[in-house]
Amino acid sequence: MGNSAAVRHLVDLLMTVVLVLLMAYFLTDQEIHEWLGAGMLVLFIAHHILNRKWLKALNRGKYTPFRVLQTALVLLVLFCMLGSMLSGIWMSRFVFDFLPTQGHMGLARTAHLLCAYWGFLLLSAHLGLHWGMVLGAVRKAAGSKEPSALRTGVLRVLAAGISACGVYAFARQHIADYLFLRSHFVFFDYERPPVLYFLDLLFMMGLCISIFYYLGKALQRRAVRQAIQKEDHP
C-alpha cells in the first residue's frame, strides 16, 4: 500500500470514529462535541483534497448506474456535512463563539438534527459502496490471496446478523422520527449503558454498509453483463 493510500485510509477511519462519537453527543460535554465537530470539518476537507483526482474526473467518462449512485451519495453527503457544520458553527458556545452569530437558534437546531441523522446514514451508505476495498485491504493484510467459500459464508451470516440488529436499533432509537422531523428533540435513555448505544450506532452503520455494498455489487455485475451482451451482439 502506497503512502497516499495509507493516509486516505487513515483519514477515512478517523472520520468514521469521529462520526460515531458525534452521534453520541449526549455522552460528551458540549465543548468536547464542538471540538469533535471542528475535527470532522478538518478531516472532511482533507478527505476531499486526498480524493481530488476523483472529483476532477466527475465531468469525464460514462455514467453507469453504479457511478450515478456513487456520485449522488457524495453530493448528498456533502450537503448534509455542510448543513451540520454551518448549523453547528452558528450554535457554537465554545470553539466558534467569537463569531457574531445571533438569533434563529431554533432553525439552526432543526437543521443540525436533520443533517446529522441523514449524514450519519448517508456516510454509512457511502462507506458501503467502498466496502469491497476495505475487505480487500483486510485480506491483503492477513495474507489471504485465495478465495474461500467458508470465509465468504461466515461473512455473509455475520452481515445478516448485524443488519438484523441494525433494523432493531433503527426502530429502538426512533431514527425515522428525526429523519422526517416527526420529532424535533432527541430522546436518550440515560438509564441504558452507553456501550449499548454505541453498539446501536455500529449496528445501524453496519445495516447501511451491507445494503449499499450488495447494491453496489449488483449494479456492477449488471454493467458487466450488459457490456458482454454488447460484445456478443454488436
Short mmCIF file of C-alpha atoms in Angstrom, two decimals:
data_model
loop_
_atom_site.label_atom_id
_atom_site.label_comp_id
_atom_site.label_asym_id
_atom_site.label_seq_id
_atom_site.Cartn_x
_atom_site.Cartn_y
_atom_site.Cartn_z
CA MET A 1 0.00 0.00 0.00
CA GLY A 2 1.39 3.39 -1.01
CA ASN A 3 1.79 6.26 1.42
CA SER A 4 -1.05 8.26 -0.16
CA ALA A 5 -3.43 5.28 0.06
CA ALA A 6 -2.44 4.71 3.69
CA VAL A 7 -3.13 8.36 4.51
CA ARG A 8 -6.53 8.18 2.77
CA HIS A 9 -7.47 5.06 4.74
CA LEU A 10 -6.34 6.69 7.99
CA VAL A 11 -8.40 9.81 7.32
CA ASP A 12 -11.45 7.70 6.45
CA LEU A 13 -11.01 5.64 9.62
CA LEU A 14 -10.72 8.77 11.77
CA MET A 15 -13.83 10.23 10.11
CA THR A 16 -15.77 7.07 10.96
CA VAL A 17 -14.65 7.13 14.60
CA VAL A 18 -15.40 10.85 14.99
CA LEU A 19 -18.79 10.39 13.31
CA VAL A 20 -19.82 7.78 15.89
CA LEU A 21 -18.60 9.99 18.74
CA LEU A 22 -20.52 12.97 17.34
CA MET A 23 -23.72 10.93 17.19
CA ALA A 24 -23.25 10.11 20.89
CA TYR A 25 -23.12 13.79 21.80
CA PHE A 26 -25.33 13.34 24.86
CA LEU A 27 -22.48 11.31 26.40
CA THR A 28 -19.92 14.09 25.93
CA ASP A 29 -19.55 17.63 27.16
CA GLN A 30 -20.82 20.37 24.82
CA GLU A 31 -17.30 21.74 24.36
CA ILE A 32 -15.94 18.29 23.51
CA HIS A 33 -18.73 17.82 20.99
CA GLU A 34 -17.83 21.11 19.33
CA TRP A 35 -14.14 20.20 19.13
CA LEU A 36 -15.07 16.85 17.61
CA GLY A 37 -17.18 18.72 15.06
CA ALA A 38 -14.25 21.01 14.26
CA GLY A 39 -12.06 17.93 13.86
CA MET A 40 -14.60 16.41 11.49
CA LEU A 41 -14.51 19.60 9.42
CA VAL A 42 -10.72 19.31 9.09
CA LEU A 43 -10.94 15.60 8.21
CA PHE A 44 -13.72 16.27 5.70
CA ILE A 45 -11.59 18.88 3.91
CA ALA A 46 -8.56 16.55 3.99
CA HIS A 47 -10.68 13.71 2.57
CA HIS A 48 -11.66 15.79 -0.44
CA ILE A 49 -8.11 17.02 -1.00
CA LEU A 50 -6.81 13.45 -0.95
CA ASN A 51 -9.55 12.38 -3.39
CA ARG A 52 -9.24 15.39 -5.70
CA LYS A 53 -8.48 13.18 -8.71
CA TRP A 54 -11.90 11.56 -8.40
CA LEU A 55 -13.51 14.99 -8.11
CA LYS A 56 -11.70 16.27 -11.22
CA ALA A 57 -12.99 13.28 -13.22
CA LEU A 58 -16.67 13.99 -12.47
CA ASN A 59 -17.26 15.52 -15.90
CA ARG A 60 -15.45 12.75 -17.77
CA GLY A 61 -16.40 9.22 -18.73
CA LYS A 62 -19.68 7.35 -18.89
CA TYR A 63 -22.13 7.42 -16.01
CA THR A 64 -23.17 3.86 -15.23
CA PRO A 65 -25.94 3.22 -12.65
CA PHE A 66 -23.23 2.47 -10.07
CA ARG A 67 -21.43 5.75 -10.80
CA VAL A 68 -24.71 7.67 -10.68
CA LEU A 69 -25.46 6.19 -7.24
CA GLN A 70 -21.93 6.87 -6.02
CA THR A 71 -21.97 10.47 -7.22
CA ALA A 72 -25.45 11.12 -5.81
CA LEU A 73 -24.34 9.84 -2.41
CA VAL A 74 -21.26 12.07 -2.47
CA LEU A 75 -23.36 15.14 -3.24
CA LEU A 76 -25.95 14.29 -0.57
CA VAL A 77 -23.21 13.67 2.00
CA LEU A 78 -21.61 17.00 1.06
CA PHE A 79 -24.94 18.78 1.55
CA CYS A 80 -25.52 17.13 4.95
CA MET A 81 -21.98 17.76 6.16
CA LEU A 82 -22.13 21.41 5.19
CA GLY A 83 -25.53 21.74 6.85
CA SER A 84 -24.29 20.08 10.05
CA MET A 85 -21.13 22.16 10.21
CA LEU A 86 -22.71 25.52 9.39
CA SER A 87 -25.57 24.99 11.85
CA GLY A 88 -23.09 23.73 14.46
CA ILE A 89 -20.89 26.79 13.99
CA TRP A 90 -23.95 29.03 14.29
CA MET A 91 -24.92 27.42 17.63
CA SER A 92 -21.34 27.18 18.94
CA ARG A 93 -20.77 28.35 22.51
CA PHE A 94 -17.08 27.44 22.73
CA VAL A 95 -14.99 26.77 19.62
CA PHE A 96 -16.61 29.36 17.33
CA ASP A 97 -18.09 31.65 19.97
CA PHE A 98 -16.03 34.55 18.59
CA LEU A 99 -18.26 34.68 15.51
CA PRO A 100 -21.07 37.28 15.58
CA THR A 101 -23.93 34.77 15.29
CA GLN A 102 -27.23 35.51 16.94
CA GLY A 103 -30.89 34.61 16.57
CA HIS A 104 -32.55 31.81 14.59
CA MET A 105 -31.27 29.19 17.04
CA GLY A 106 -34.42 27.09 16.63
CA LEU A 107 -33.86 26.88 12.88
CA ALA A 108 -30.18 26.05 13.40
CA ARG A 109 -31.03 23.25 15.86
CA THR A 110 -33.59 21.77 13.46
CA ALA A 111 -31.12 21.89 10.56
CA HIS A 112 -28.41 20.34 12.75
CA LEU A 113 -30.68 17.49 13.81
CA LEU A 114 -31.85 16.79 10.27
CA CYS A 115 -28.40 16.95 8.67
CA ALA A 116 -26.73 14.95 11.44
CA TYR A 117 -29.01 11.91 11.18
CA TRP A 118 -29.25 11.93 7.39
CA GLY A 119 -25.49 12.48 7.22
CA PHE A 120 -24.84 9.51 9.50
CA LEU A 121 -26.86 7.16 7.30
CA LEU A 122 -25.57 8.58 4.00
CA LEU A 123 -21.94 8.41 5.12
CA SER A 124 -22.51 4.79 6.15
CA ALA A 125 -24.04 4.10 2.73
CA HIS A 126 -21.07 5.79 1.04
CA LEU A 127 -18.76 3.56 3.05
CA GLY A 128 -20.80 0.56 1.92
CA LEU A 129 -20.09 1.30 -1.75
CA HIS A 130 -16.37 1.18 -0.91
CA TRP A 131 -16.59 -1.79 1.46
CA GLY A 132 -15.05 -4.09 -1.12
CA MET A 133 -11.84 -2.05 -0.88
CA VAL A 134 -11.92 -2.41 2.91
CA LEU A 135 -12.36 -6.18 2.67
CA GLY A 136 -9.58 -6.36 0.08
CA ALA A 137 -7.20 -4.43 2.34
CA VAL A 138 -8.05 -6.71 5.28
CA ARG A 139 -7.47 -9.84 3.17
CA LYS A 140 -4.16 -8.46 1.93
CA ALA A 141 -3.04 -7.58 5.45
CA ALA A 142 -3.98 -11.10 6.60
CA GLY A 143 -2.01 -12.63 3.72
CA SER A 144 -5.09 -14.32 2.30
CA LYS A 145 -4.91 -14.47 -1.51
CA GLU A 146 -7.14 -17.40 -2.43
CA PRO A 147 -10.95 -17.11 -2.25
CA SER A 148 -12.65 -19.14 0.46
CA ALA A 149 -16.27 -20.28 0.31
CA LEU A 150 -16.24 -20.82 4.08
CA ARG A 151 -14.95 -17.32 4.79
CA THR A 152 -17.47 -15.80 2.39
CA GLY A 153 -20.31 -17.74 4.04
CA VAL A 154 -19.25 -16.68 7.53
CA LEU A 155 -19.01 -13.03 6.49
CA ARG A 156 -22.45 -13.14 4.89
CA VAL A 157 -24.02 -14.66 8.00
CA LEU A 158 -22.25 -12.01 10.11
CA ALA A 159 -23.52 -9.25 7.80
CA ALA A 160 -27.07 -10.62 8.04
CA GLY A 161 -26.87 -10.71 11.84
CA ILE A 162 -25.52 -7.17 12.08
CA SER A 163 -28.18 -5.94 9.64
CA ALA A 164 -30.96 -7.53 11.71
CA CYS A 165 -29.59 -5.82 14.83
CA GLY A 166 -29.40 -2.60 12.81
CA VAL A 167 -33.09 -2.79 11.91
CA TYR A 168 -33.94 -3.29 15.59
CA ALA A 169 -31.65 -0.42 16.64
CA PHE A 170 -33.19 1.82 13.97
CA ALA A 171 -36.64 1.24 15.48
CA ARG A 172 -35.45 1.41 19.09
CA GLN A 173 -33.72 4.75 18.59
CA HIS A 174 -36.71 6.22 16.70
CA ILE A 175 -34.41 7.30 13.86
CA ALA A 176 -37.28 7.78 11.39
CA ASP A 177 -38.75 10.45 13.69
CA TYR A 178 -35.58 12.53 13.34
CA LEU A 179 -35.07 11.86 9.63
CA PHE A 180 -38.55 13.18 8.80
CA LEU A 181 -38.78 15.72 11.64
CA ARG A 182 -41.67 13.99 13.35
CA SER A 183 -39.75 14.93 16.48
CA HIS A 184 -37.54 18.00 16.93
CA PHE A 185 -36.00 16.67 20.12
CA VAL A 186 -33.85 13.56 20.51
CA PHE A 187 -34.77 11.11 23.25
CA PHE A 188 -31.93 9.37 25.07
CA ASP A 189 -32.32 6.60 27.59
CA TYR A 190 -29.83 7.67 30.26
CA GLU A 191 -30.51 4.51 32.28
CA ARG A 192 -29.19 2.36 29.42
CA PRO A 193 -25.41 1.66 29.47
CA PRO A 194 -23.56 3.92 26.97
CA VAL A 195 -21.85 0.91 25.39
CA LEU A 196 -25.23 -0.34 24.19
CA TYR A 197 -25.93 2.99 22.48
CA PHE A 198 -22.58 2.77 20.69
CA LEU A 199 -23.48 -0.76 19.61
CA ASP A 200 -26.77 0.53 18.23
CA LEU A 201 -24.88 3.12 16.19
CA LEU A 202 -22.48 0.48 14.85
CA PHE A 203 -25.34 -1.89 14.02
CA MET A 204 -27.18 0.85 12.11
CA MET A 205 -23.98 1.73 10.32
CA GLY A 206 -23.47 -1.95 9.51
CA LEU A 207 -27.01 -2.16 8.12
CA CYS A 208 -26.37 0.71 5.69
CA ILE A 209 -22.96 -0.69 4.74
CA SER A 210 -24.45 -4.11 3.96
CA ILE A 211 -27.33 -2.72 1.89
CA PHE A 212 -25.16 -0.49 -0.27
CA TYR A 213 -22.27 -2.96 -0.52
CA TYR A 214 -24.53 -5.59 -2.06
CA LEU A 215 -26.47 -2.99 -4.07
CA GLY A 216 -23.18 -1.71 -5.50
CA LYS A 217 -22.06 -5.24 -6.37
CA ALA A 218 -25.38 -5.91 -8.11
CA LEU A 219 -25.09 -2.74 -10.19
CA GLN A 220 -21.50 -3.53 -11.16
CA ARG A 221 -22.39 -7.09 -12.18
CA ARG A 222 -25.28 -5.77 -14.24
CA ALA A 223 -22.92 -3.38 -16.03
CA VAL A 224 -20.54 -6.26 -16.80
CA ARG A 225 -23.39 -8.40 -18.18
CA GLN A 226 -24.56 -5.54 -20.38
CA ALA A 227 -21.03 -4.99 -21.68
CA ILE A 228 -20.71 -8.70 -22.52
CA GLN A 229 -24.07 -8.67 -24.32
CA LYS A 230 -22.97 -5.69 -26.43
CA GLU A 231 -19.80 -7.54 -27.41
CA ASP A 232 -21.81 -10.62 -28.38
CA HIS A 233 -24.39 -8.58 -30.29
CA PRO A 234 -22.61 -5.57 -31.78
#
